[in-house]
XYZ file of C-alpha atoms in Angstrom:
728
model
C -31.669 19.388 50.082
C -28.199 19.234 51.593
C -28.947 15.772 52.943
C -29.851 14.658 49.424
C -26.797 16.325 47.893
C -24.294 14.506 50.054
C -25.166 10.974 48.936
C -25.431 12.133 45.327
C -21.934 13.634 45.432
C -20.561 10.550 47.129
C -22.093 8.342 44.458
C -20.502 10.404 41.691
C -17.126 10.460 43.411
C -17.414 6.744 44.061
C -18.157 6.032 40.427
C -15.154 8.106 39.357
C -12.959 6.203 41.809
C -14.296 2.885 40.494
C -13.588 4.020 36.931
C -10.001 4.883 37.882
C -9.541 1.492 39.517
C -11.024 -0.276 36.476
C -8.675 1.619 34.154
C -5.740 0.520 36.285
C -6.887 -3.088 35.818
C -7.366 -2.354 32.077
C -11.023 -3.260 32.434
C -12.032 -0.549 29.993
C -15.629 -1.673 29.592
C -16.244 -1.279 33.329
C -14.355 2.032 33.390
C -16.520 3.320 30.535
C -19.731 2.259 32.288
C -18.665 3.920 35.563
C -17.770 7.185 33.830
C -21.011 7.188 31.839
C -22.952 6.631 35.035
C -21.065 9.391 36.855
C -21.868 11.776 33.992
C -25.525 10.810 33.786
C -28.070 13.536 34.671
C -28.625 11.906 38.068
C -25.003 12.467 39.094
C -23.355 15.006 36.745
C -25.063 18.003 38.372
C -23.313 17.230 41.650
C -19.841 17.286 40.100
C -17.692 20.400 40.252
C -17.084 21.856 36.765
C -13.418 20.861 36.694
C -14.174 17.329 37.871
C -16.911 17.002 35.259
C -14.580 18.191 32.489
C -11.850 15.759 33.554
C -14.338 12.888 33.612
C -15.630 13.722 30.150
C -12.106 13.881 28.778
C -11.302 10.498 30.331
C -14.450 8.956 28.898
C -13.850 10.425 25.445
C -10.288 9.099 25.539
C -11.549 5.596 26.304
C -14.107 5.751 23.503
C -11.550 7.057 21.029
C -8.878 4.517 21.950
C -11.217 1.739 20.923
C -12.953 3.599 18.059
C -16.300 3.096 19.773
C -19.097 5.651 20.032
C -17.512 8.509 18.111
C -20.710 10.538 18.270
C -20.773 10.088 22.045
C -17.073 11.031 22.318
C -17.765 14.171 20.284
C -20.640 15.171 22.566
C -18.544 14.682 25.719
C -15.615 16.676 24.325
C -17.803 19.540 23.163
C -19.428 19.634 26.612
C -15.999 19.505 28.283
C -14.876 22.524 26.251
C -18.022 24.436 27.186
C -17.272 23.748 30.851
C -13.540 24.509 30.629
C -13.565 27.677 28.534
C -15.000 30.055 31.196
C -12.925 28.506 34.017
C -9.870 30.691 34.749
C -8.610 28.011 37.132
C -8.688 25.253 34.513
C -5.146 24.102 33.664
C -4.197 25.046 30.072
C -3.176 21.432 29.473
C -6.767 20.267 29.952
C -8.109 22.836 27.502
C -5.434 21.951 24.961
C -6.148 18.241 25.390
C -9.857 18.842 24.815
C -9.110 20.752 21.592
C -6.715 18.031 20.391
C -9.093 15.150 21.097
C -12.045 16.975 19.571
C -10.018 17.670 16.414
C -9.241 13.972 16.245
C -12.944 13.116 16.528
C -13.905 15.629 13.844
C -11.316 14.027 11.576
C -12.646 10.520 12.195
C -16.181 11.722 11.528
C -15.111 13.352 8.273
C -15.779 16.930 9.333
C -12.529 18.418 8.053
C -13.637 22.110 8.198
C -14.574 21.668 11.878
C -11.302 19.835 12.443
C -9.232 22.690 11.005
C -11.278 25.265 12.930
C -10.779 23.575 16.309
C -7.055 23.096 15.634
C -6.603 26.781 14.844
C -8.529 27.625 18.012
C -6.172 25.347 19.899
C -3.155 27.104 18.436
C -4.631 30.466 19.482
C -5.215 29.203 23.034
C -1.684 27.829 23.109
C -0.199 31.173 22.041
C -2.209 32.968 24.733
C -1.221 30.497 27.479
C 2.434 30.697 26.494
C 2.484 34.495 26.340
C 0.867 34.771 29.778
C 3.347 32.345 31.326
C 0.656 29.806 32.215
C 2.459 27.188 30.130
C 6.235 26.637 30.335
C 8.301 26.714 27.151
C 8.879 22.946 26.908
C 5.213 21.834 27.111
C 4.260 24.763 24.883
C 6.584 23.555 22.133
C 5.299 19.979 22.499
C 1.709 21.131 22.089
C 2.777 23.215 19.100
C 4.171 20.127 17.368
C 0.953 18.241 18.136
C -1.408 20.846 16.689
C 0.768 21.584 13.660
C 1.033 17.870 12.810
C -2.746 17.414 13.011
C -3.395 20.570 10.997
C -0.914 19.551 8.305
C -2.684 16.211 7.964
C -6.049 17.919 7.497
C -4.599 20.346 4.941
C -2.933 17.526 2.998
C -6.231 15.675 2.863
C -7.871 18.799 1.474
C -5.296 18.779 -1.303
C -3.572 21.927 -0.041
C -0.045 20.512 -0.175
C 1.645 23.938 -0.018
C -0.129 24.889 3.232
C 0.497 21.417 4.644
C 4.230 21.722 3.972
C 4.287 25.226 5.472
C 2.512 23.957 8.600
C 4.930 21.042 8.900
C 7.806 23.504 8.645
C 6.444 25.369 11.693
C 6.103 22.101 13.582
C 9.624 21.098 12.603
C 10.950 24.423 13.906
C 9.323 23.733 17.294
C 10.814 20.217 17.282
C 14.269 21.647 16.593
C 13.856 24.139 19.440
C 12.908 21.239 21.718
C 16.086 19.424 20.624
C 14.031 16.278 20.050
C 15.600 13.939 17.456
C 12.427 11.837 17.457
C 10.213 14.795 16.547
C 12.787 16.095 14.042
C 12.604 12.779 12.221
C 8.821 12.604 12.532
C 8.340 15.972 10.831
C 10.940 15.198 8.165
C 9.180 11.897 7.387
C 5.746 13.518 7.300
C 7.108 16.194 4.955
C 8.401 13.425 2.674
C 4.980 11.767 2.832
C 3.262 14.943 1.599
C 5.846 15.343 -1.173
C 5.229 11.763 -2.308
C 1.496 12.369 -2.432
C 1.682 15.572 -4.492
C 5.075 15.094 -6.285
C 5.320 18.460 -7.975
C 9.077 18.940 -7.744
C 11.394 15.937 -8.095
C 14.301 17.893 -6.617
C 12.275 18.737 -3.496
C 11.201 15.104 -3.131
C 14.792 13.895 -3.416
C 15.870 16.484 -0.833
C 13.133 15.290 1.556
C 14.348 11.702 1.150
C 17.937 12.772 1.840
C 16.827 14.685 4.956
C 15.021 11.657 6.372
C 18.027 9.430 5.706
C 20.394 11.956 7.296
C 18.309 12.274 10.484
C 17.908 8.504 10.831
C 21.650 7.927 10.420
C 22.319 10.526 13.148
C 20.298 8.585 15.766
C 21.980 6.467 18.398
C 21.637 2.673 18.230
C 19.374 2.775 21.300
C 17.081 5.356 19.696
C 16.871 3.333 16.484
C 15.998 0.211 18.459
C 13.230 1.872 20.474
C 11.611 4.083 17.818
C 10.228 1.154 15.857
C 7.214 3.065 14.501
C 9.471 5.697 12.966
C 11.692 2.993 11.482
C 8.809 1.395 9.599
C 7.377 4.762 8.556
C 10.643 6.135 7.164
C 11.728 2.877 5.532
C 8.391 2.385 3.768
C 8.301 5.985 2.556
C 11.814 5.634 1.141
C 10.807 2.336 -0.489
C 7.818 4.030 -2.144
C 10.150 6.740 -3.444
C 12.696 4.271 -4.835
C 9.991 2.229 -6.549
C 8.606 5.419 -8.052
C 11.995 6.367 -9.514
C 12.552 2.721 -10.530
C 15.655 2.189 -8.400
C 14.741 -1.415 -7.642
C 18.211 -2.372 -6.444
C 18.144 0.236 -3.662
C 14.472 -0.504 -2.932
C 15.330 -4.186 -2.451
C 17.762 -3.287 0.338
C 15.098 -1.310 2.183
C 12.588 -4.129 1.761
C 15.089 -6.649 3.144
C 15.573 -4.437 6.212
C 11.817 -4.073 6.629
C 11.213 -7.802 6.307
C 13.896 -8.602 8.886
C 12.463 -5.951 11.212
C 8.933 -7.382 10.954
C 10.127 -10.830 12.031
C 12.144 -9.356 14.906
C 9.339 -7.035 15.948
C 6.779 -9.843 16.026
C 9.027 -11.843 18.353
C 9.768 -8.841 20.534
C 6.101 -7.843 20.589
C 5.122 -11.301 21.810
C 7.722 -11.160 24.584
C 6.590 -7.671 25.613
C 2.982 -8.807 25.713
C 3.922 -11.746 27.953
C 5.898 -9.502 30.325
C 3.104 -6.915 30.301
C 0.532 -9.528 31.259
C 2.763 -10.699 34.091
C 3.323 -7.124 35.291
C -0.408 -6.453 35.194
C -1.010 -9.493 37.416
C 1.670 -8.340 39.868
C 0.148 -4.859 40.091
C -3.297 -6.313 40.708
C -1.848 -8.324 43.571
C -0.154 -5.219 44.979
C -3.513 -3.436 44.944
C -4.942 -5.930 47.442
C -5.575 -4.227 50.797
C -4.232 -7.035 52.997
C -0.720 -8.172 52.159
C 2.011 -9.394 54.449
C 5.112 -7.250 54.439
C 7.275 -10.053 53.030
C 4.761 -10.754 50.228
C 4.547 -7.060 49.375
C 8.351 -6.753 49.279
C 8.604 -9.765 46.955
C 5.923 -8.332 44.650
C 7.586 -4.915 44.585
C 10.893 -6.578 43.683
C 9.193 -8.575 40.926
C 7.450 -5.431 39.693
C 10.780 -3.612 39.467
C 12.371 -6.505 37.571
C 9.535 -6.682 35.056
C 9.573 -2.931 34.473
C 13.328 -3.017 33.896
C 12.931 -5.846 31.364
C 10.127 -4.012 29.595
C 12.026 -0.749 29.557
C 15.027 -2.540 28.057
C 12.826 -4.083 25.370
C 10.747 -1.086 24.316
C 11.823 2.007 26.204
C 8.357 2.819 27.559
C 7.885 3.932 31.146
C 4.135 3.609 31.727
C 2.260 0.343 31.959
C -0.459 1.508 29.579
C 2.079 2.177 26.841
C 3.672 -1.207 27.423
C 0.386 -3.096 27.268
C -0.665 -1.167 24.150
C 2.657 -2.057 22.503
C 1.195 -4.920 20.498
C -1.426 -2.668 18.931
C 0.392 0.498 17.910
C 3.622 1.540 16.230
C 3.930 4.997 17.753
C 5.624 7.766 15.786
C 5.958 10.543 18.354
C 5.843 11.179 22.119
C 2.842 12.535 24.079
C 0.711 14.513 23.570
C 0.824 13.185 19.987
C 1.126 9.438 20.564
C 0.044 8.923 16.980
C 0.517 6.099 14.541
C 0.580 6.085 10.754
C -1.187 2.787 10.137
C -2.245 0.002 12.506
C 0.553 -2.376 13.358
C -1.016 -5.273 11.430
C -1.491 -3.111 8.335
C 2.178 -2.073 8.424
C 3.296 -5.699 8.562
C 0.955 -6.622 5.698
C 2.281 -3.661 3.693
C 5.811 -5.003 4.139
C 4.613 -8.358 2.740
C 3.206 -6.455 -0.240
C 6.553 -4.734 -0.778
C 8.303 -8.126 -0.767
C 5.858 -9.310 -3.451
C 6.390 -6.192 -5.561
C 10.171 -6.543 -5.399
C 10.155 -10.319 -5.992
C 7.585 -10.584 -8.791
C 9.554 -8.799 -11.550
C 12.487 -11.099 -10.734
C 10.328 -14.191 -11.176
C 10.603 -15.306 -7.532
C 7.076 -16.654 -7.670
C 7.248 -19.178 -4.831
C 8.027 -16.432 -2.324
C 5.406 -14.204 -3.946
C 2.788 -16.921 -3.527
C 3.617 -17.412 0.145
C 3.434 -13.685 0.867
C 0.238 -13.198 -1.109
C -1.535 -16.012 0.728
C -0.241 -14.824 4.106
C -1.253 -11.232 3.388
C -4.715 -12.198 2.172
C -5.325 -14.353 5.241
C -4.361 -11.562 7.658
C -6.446 -9.001 5.754
C -9.519 -11.260 5.785
C -9.068 -11.687 9.556
C -8.934 -7.912 10.038
C -11.973 -7.411 7.814
C -13.846 -10.026 9.847
C -13.076 -8.051 13.012
C -14.735 -5.088 11.323
C -17.766 -7.230 10.539
C -16.951 -7.416 6.829
C -17.845 -10.999 5.954
C -19.744 -12.651 3.089
C -22.862 -10.710 2.201
C -21.812 -7.452 3.859
C -21.720 -4.391 1.594
C -20.633 -0.820 2.179
C -24.155 0.296 3.007
C -23.881 -1.859 6.156
C -20.792 0.019 7.403
C -20.815 2.444 10.296
C -19.225 5.808 9.570
C -16.352 5.217 11.982
C -15.381 2.034 10.106
C -14.991 3.589 6.660
C -11.329 4.558 6.965
C -10.169 1.241 8.439
C -12.308 -0.752 6.007
C -10.901 1.278 3.095
C -7.350 0.623 4.269
C -7.689 -3.161 4.394
C -9.883 -3.409 1.294
C -7.322 -1.440 -0.712
C -4.504 -3.672 0.538
C -6.649 -6.694 -0.315
C -7.059 -5.552 -3.912
C -3.336 -4.836 -4.241
C -2.534 -8.394 -3.174
C -5.127 -9.780 -5.597
C -3.722 -7.545 -8.357
C -0.282 -9.047 -7.830
C -1.802 -12.517 -7.742
C -3.426 -11.915 -11.140
C -0.110 -10.658 -12.557
C 1.836 -13.662 -11.236
C -0.695 -16.192 -12.528
C -0.912 -14.579 -15.978
C 2.874 -14.640 -16.258
C 2.897 -18.331 -15.256
C 0.115 -19.060 -17.783
C -2.181 -20.155 -14.949
C -5.152 -18.468 -16.592
C -7.876 -20.053 -14.440
C -6.202 -18.942 -11.201
C -5.745 -15.460 -12.678
C -9.381 -15.090 -13.707
C -10.584 -16.334 -10.319
C -8.461 -13.729 -8.516
C -9.699 -11.083 -10.955
C -13.301 -12.180 -10.366
C -12.696 -11.672 -6.635
C -11.510 -8.125 -7.319
C -14.632 -7.457 -9.363
C -16.821 -8.849 -6.581
C -15.187 -6.635 -3.933
C -15.588 -3.588 -6.193
C -19.306 -4.232 -6.693
C -19.812 -4.717 -2.940
C -17.792 -1.623 -1.943
C -17.995 0.609 -5.036
C -17.528 3.909 -3.223
C -14.646 2.865 -1.000
C -12.856 1.084 -3.866
C -13.716 3.562 -6.595
C -10.036 4.348 -7.104
C -9.400 0.691 -8.029
C -11.811 0.615 -10.963
C -9.181 1.599 -13.533
C -6.740 -1.031 -12.220
C -9.388 -3.746 -12.548
C -10.112 -2.654 -16.125
C -6.383 -2.900 -16.928
C -6.280 -6.412 -15.466
C -9.365 -7.395 -17.474
C -7.475 -6.186 -20.535
C -4.360 -8.154 -19.601
C -6.392 -11.304 -19.016
C -8.256 -10.860 -22.326
C -4.963 -10.290 -24.154
C -3.384 -13.352 -22.539
C -6.185 -15.607 -23.789
C -6.079 -14.129 -27.299
C -9.086 -11.756 -27.119
C -7.189 -8.758 -28.522
C -10.165 -6.619 -29.511
C -11.692 -7.000 -26.035
C -8.305 -6.321 -24.441
C -7.907 -3.031 -26.295
C -11.422 -2.028 -25.219
C -10.660 -2.562 -21.515
C -7.316 -0.757 -21.699
C -8.976 2.266 -23.272
C -11.781 2.179 -20.690
C -9.134 2.175 -17.949
C -7.554 5.203 -19.641
C -10.816 7.112 -19.193
C -11.095 6.161 -15.532
C -7.792 7.553 -14.267
C -6.194 10.989 -14.090
C -2.798 9.501 -13.252
C -0.507 10.382 -16.173
C 1.690 7.342 -15.626
C -1.252 4.954 -15.639
C -2.718 6.665 -18.697
C 0.564 6.131 -20.526
C 0.636 2.443 -19.607
C -2.977 2.041 -20.785
C -1.940 3.454 -24.155
C 1.012 1.054 -24.304
C -1.100 -1.990 -23.482
C -3.838 -1.019 -25.948
C -1.238 -0.456 -28.671
C 0.176 -3.975 -28.181
C -3.312 -5.451 -28.444
C -3.988 -3.483 -31.619
C -0.699 -4.673 -33.130
C -1.614 -8.273 -32.316
C -4.911 -7.901 -34.194
C -2.703 -7.765 -37.270
C -4.686 -5.631 -39.731
C -3.512 -2.323 -41.173
C -6.234 -0.290 -39.486
C -5.300 -1.657 -36.055
C -1.629 -0.865 -36.659
C -2.592 2.716 -37.476
C -4.562 2.900 -34.218
C -1.547 1.564 -32.345
C 0.644 4.263 -33.876
C -1.872 6.956 -32.933
C -1.712 5.767 -29.332
C 2.027 5.292 -29.012
C 3.191 8.334 -31.002
C 2.217 10.999 -28.419
C 3.424 8.769 -25.587
C 6.790 8.319 -27.300
C 7.258 12.071 -27.571
C 6.601 12.611 -23.847
C 8.220 9.487 -22.409
C 11.168 11.379 -20.884
C 8.795 13.500 -18.786
C 7.843 10.613 -16.481
C 9.480 9.981 -13.125
C 11.474 6.775 -13.426
C 11.898 4.636 -16.532
C 9.021 2.146 -16.381
C 6.890 3.998 -18.915
C 9.870 4.738 -21.151
C 10.989 1.112 -21.466
C 7.475 -0.080 -22.325
C 6.910 2.723 -24.853
C 10.235 1.964 -26.564
C 9.243 -1.710 -26.749
C 5.993 -0.985 -28.571
C 7.606 1.658 -30.768
C 10.191 -0.933 -31.779
C 7.436 -3.354 -32.778
C 5.855 -0.692 -34.974
C 9.216 0.061 -36.630
C 9.491 -3.636 -37.472
C 6.082 -3.561 -39.133
C 7.207 -0.510 -41.101
C 10.125 -2.560 -42.495
C 12.748 -0.567 -40.589
C 14.663 -3.358 -38.795
C 17.910 -1.469 -38.204
C 16.185 1.493 -36.535
C 14.002 -0.908 -34.548
C 17.100 -2.777 -33.400
C 18.784 0.412 -32.223
C 15.736 1.636 -30.302
C 15.043 -1.748 -28.719
C 18.674 -2.177 -27.671
C 18.480 1.122 -25.765
C 15.239 0.025 -24.114
C 16.682 -3.365 -23.178
C 19.635 -1.704 -21.466
C 17.312 0.399 -19.303
C 14.984 -2.521 -18.545
C 17.895 -4.739 -17.515
C 19.867 -2.225 -15.473
C 17.091 -0.321 -13.705
C 13.825 -2.263 -13.751
C 15.139 -5.765 -13.213
C 11.906 -7.043 -14.787
C 12.954 -10.326 -16.379
C 9.651 -10.817 -18.194
C 10.100 -7.526 -20.020
C 13.792 -8.324 -20.605
C 12.798 -11.710 -22.051
C 10.348 -10.032 -24.429
C 12.944 -7.458 -25.484
C 15.457 -10.243 -26.167
C 12.932 -12.200 -28.208
C 12.256 -9.259 -30.488
C 15.972 -8.450 -30.770
C 16.718 -12.097 -31.590
C 14.047 -11.950 -34.291
C 15.586 -8.773 -35.703
C 19.065 -10.314 -35.691
C 17.702 -13.217 -37.702
C 15.961 -10.834 -40.092
C 19.315 -9.111 -40.626
C 20.924 -12.575 -41.131
C 23.098 -12.226 -37.998
C 22.432 -15.844 -37.053
C 25.201 -16.107 -34.457
C 23.858 -13.228 -32.430
C 20.290 -14.389 -32.956
C 21.130 -17.802 -31.481
C 22.780 -16.332 -28.353
C 20.048 -13.768 -27.766
C 17.262 -16.329 -28.141
C 18.997 -18.748 -25.763
C 19.076 -16.067 -23.080
C 15.469 -15.155 -23.740
C 14.325 -18.795 -23.515
C 16.166 -19.259 -20.214
C 14.342 -16.272 -18.717
C 10.962 -17.380 -20.073
C 11.461 -20.829 -18.535
C 12.345 -19.229 -15.206
C 9.009 -17.406 -15.341
C 7.040 -20.483 -16.496
C 5.899 -18.130 -19.275
C 4.600 -20.636 -21.836
C 3.391 -18.165 -24.536
C 6.775 -16.423 -24.616
C 8.551 -19.786 -24.682
C 6.497 -20.863 -27.725
C 7.132 -17.508 -29.348
C 10.906 -17.975 -28.889
C 10.764 -21.576 -30.093
C 8.965 -20.481 -33.261
C 11.804 -18.068 -33.994
C 14.347 -20.808 -33.219
C 12.604 -22.993 -35.810
C 13.100 -20.276 -38.413
C 16.731 -19.871 -37.307
C 17.441 -23.576 -37.777
C 15.830 -23.427 -41.221
C 18.068 -20.497 -42.073
C 21.104 -22.521 -40.948
C 19.716 -25.736 -42.530
C 20.113 -27.597 -39.222
C 17.391 -30.125 -39.928
C 17.871 -32.171 -36.765
C 17.638 -29.161 -34.472
C 14.655 -27.887 -36.436
C 12.705 -31.119 -35.967
C 13.624 -31.440 -32.296
C 12.712 -27.813 -31.648
C 9.395 -28.138 -33.525
C 8.489 -31.251 -31.536
C 9.219 -29.468 -28.239
C 7.233 -26.413 -29.384
C 4.274 -28.668 -30.287
C 4.212 -30.095 -26.755
C 4.227 -26.584 -25.336
C 1.471 -25.561 -27.738
C -0.696 -28.498 -26.631
C -0.119 -27.548 -22.972
C -1.028 -23.929 -23.685
C -4.166 -24.812 -25.629
C -5.324 -27.013 -22.756
C -4.886 -24.104 -20.340
C -6.675 -21.721 -22.690
C -9.584 -24.111 -23.147
C -9.987 -24.443 -19.373
C -10.001 -20.662 -18.989
C -12.414 -20.012 -21.851
C -14.865 -22.586 -20.481
C -14.799 -21.070 -16.995
C -18.075 -19.421 -15.863
C -16.287 -16.109 -15.155
C -14.449 -15.916 -18.491
C -17.122 -14.236 -20.573
C -18.090 -11.627 -17.986
C -14.452 -10.635 -17.575
C -13.623 -10.260 -21.277
C -16.926 -8.868 -22.584
C -16.734 -5.286 -23.818
C -18.769 -3.857 -20.958
C -17.628 -1.773 -18.003
C -18.357 -3.138 -14.544
C -21.670 -1.740 -13.355
C -21.284 -0.146 -9.958
C -23.639 2.083 -8.023
C -21.785 4.184 -5.428
C -23.955 5.164 -2.481
C -24.485 8.920 -2.457
C -24.375 9.226 1.338
C -21.336 7.000 1.705
C -19.618 8.761 -1.171
C -19.922 12.026 0.726
C -18.598 10.410 3.891
C -15.808 8.664 2.016
C -14.620 11.762 0.213
C -14.594 13.560 3.544
C -12.615 10.877 5.378
C -9.107 12.058 6.239
C -6.427 9.756 4.957
C -8.818 7.705 2.870
C -6.541 5.241 1.158
C -8.752 3.868 -1.551
C -8.912 7.106 -3.505
C -5.628 8.508 -2.251
C -3.348 6.691 -4.694
C -0.445 5.200 -2.778
C 1.335 5.490 -6.126
C 3.504 2.450 -5.601
C 4.355 1.844 -9.255
C 4.191 -1.653 -10.641
C 6.982 -3.155 -12.704
C 4.825 -5.215 -15.020
C 5.939 -6.742 -18.266
C 3.898 -6.492 -21.436
C 1.369 -9.201 -22.141
C 2.845 -11.451 -24.800
C 0.861 -12.521 -27.844
C -0.215 -16.092 -28.284
C 1.943 -18.143 -30.702
C -0.854 -18.104 -33.278
C -0.629 -14.325 -33.311
C 3.143 -14.077 -33.770
C 2.540 -13.643 -37.495
C 0.377 -10.628 -36.619
C 2.917 -9.171 -34.227
C 5.708 -9.396 -36.774
C 4.907 -8.721 -40.391
C 4.774 -11.888 -42.466
C 7.771 -10.777 -44.483
C 9.840 -9.723 -41.496
C 11.571 -13.005 -40.752
C 12.021 -15.268 -43.765
C 14.530 -17.146 -45.809
C 15.005 -16.759 -49.505
C 12.426 -19.548 -49.955
C 9.911 -17.151 -48.293
C 8.917 -19.603 -45.562
C 7.481 -17.647 -42.686
C 7.336 -18.041 -38.945
C 4.602 -20.480 -37.968
């Protein structure tokens, strides 16, 4: 038996040595195979318990790093813990690592109760090891930050924001005791993230933002340069906050910094990858058994030079970290080594922020470039996940759900912005094709994208309104209202539906509009930011006009215009405000002011390529020239308006004859059938983005009525001369 044991032990040890060598070469497939072979029943029995546990931890780490074989990783980690727990000689670090990795696996597999249980066990083990002196104070505090960060994430996913914030506070205290600026900032940023997700106290959210800004400003230039992951994390969180409170001017500055950083980081990442590849080749050469002394000295010198260059570029000391640089934007030091989102997703998210800042300003060329770039990158990432034509969510492996949800949600946000841009530019066919894509993705991935259903219904309403289908538009807006619990989105649905009802023109529809907008008007000051308020005031002003109260309407709309101009920077909404105010000025026979206001409004509408609003303004100009008896201007203006009308009708005809038109406007909800099993998995997935509303508020204008409906929008007696000629 002893003769048989010797070779068996040698084989196992040899396989472990081969695995170590393969890892050094970054040949992870070979390393995985060697470790799996060493842990097979034929060899595992010959391994000492500690050696077996180490091997299982190494193998699980390899599987986790590449998101492969989560079930296998879970089995190895659970076995490693069984082996380690009764071993008094096992280093505490190994036991803590096993708990941390297993918690990570439970999270990826959607088993949040098991994840929280193993994390609390880890914290208990940590307290015991620290109290007994088996773990020095420094490593003990580091492990504390690791477990508290993971536990806070699990609690936040469970919707227990209070416990998550309390847990983060304990982690932050350990970071402060460690005197680690990086961890201080990490916990402050994560605290802000939780506040943004729950947003129960605006003062607390603002304080969290201020804390993050204060800690970042306190860093040295070298720290700021090297902690790139934290830079993107903190800047994006602050951008989300500023968009939420509608401080677009400040948000624009953060987005500019982010955009510049992405370009710089892509260049630096490429250089680091090149140096890392060169260093890897040098180290492989150094591993050769037979090298002349001069050759070895030259290689060692080259190795030192490359490491110095890499350290100067990214601040990492180990080759593995350097070579992983292109894949991860790390937020914290070991044992955490975590990232918020994959590097590619962060860069795509920055593109989305550029679009969201640029679109309200009418910078459509840049928006188009970013949308196309973002969509291309997202499709490439989805292809890597196997999500190509014909694939549906029932084909997805469990481990892919979170990553698929991330990129699919980003995909729909880009398409949403594409629809908004094209509707503003009166490119109705392009808008409906983008919207049809959104519908197709929703029907293929109904569970993962369930949180997007209300947004798609809103866009169906906006498309229907833009092509003059007001009854259908109101239907879709009210369906969207039923599909969301977000108070802000509910308010906007009421606003949009009210506009569509007003455009229908009959008394009953106006009453329905008032029923929708009245409650919203009374609560408009309760919303964070001013987006809802400006839109509600706009619609309320329209209703006051219909009620023959022009002076009150003028006063209300002027206050709304001031807010829209100063805080939202949404020139489409400003243009619409100006058009109504110009109409009111004409109604009150203030022709001088009407002329100036309408000129400004027309300039903005032209900037946006917004043909319906242009025609609307031109129709009011025609009435103005009649009022002033400027016959030449009236004829010239009418001729120009007719050309615009012909252009618009051509676009509308193309849209209405499109195969997708009817299915998008018809008064029927999209039929989706979420998979029961996947729904359970999806709801259990930590950090699931599709249902966890990123709450990045849009700054959309209100869909304008078609010129033929201007008479419905404004009462037929609202704008007229003494001869009672009305707006045409």
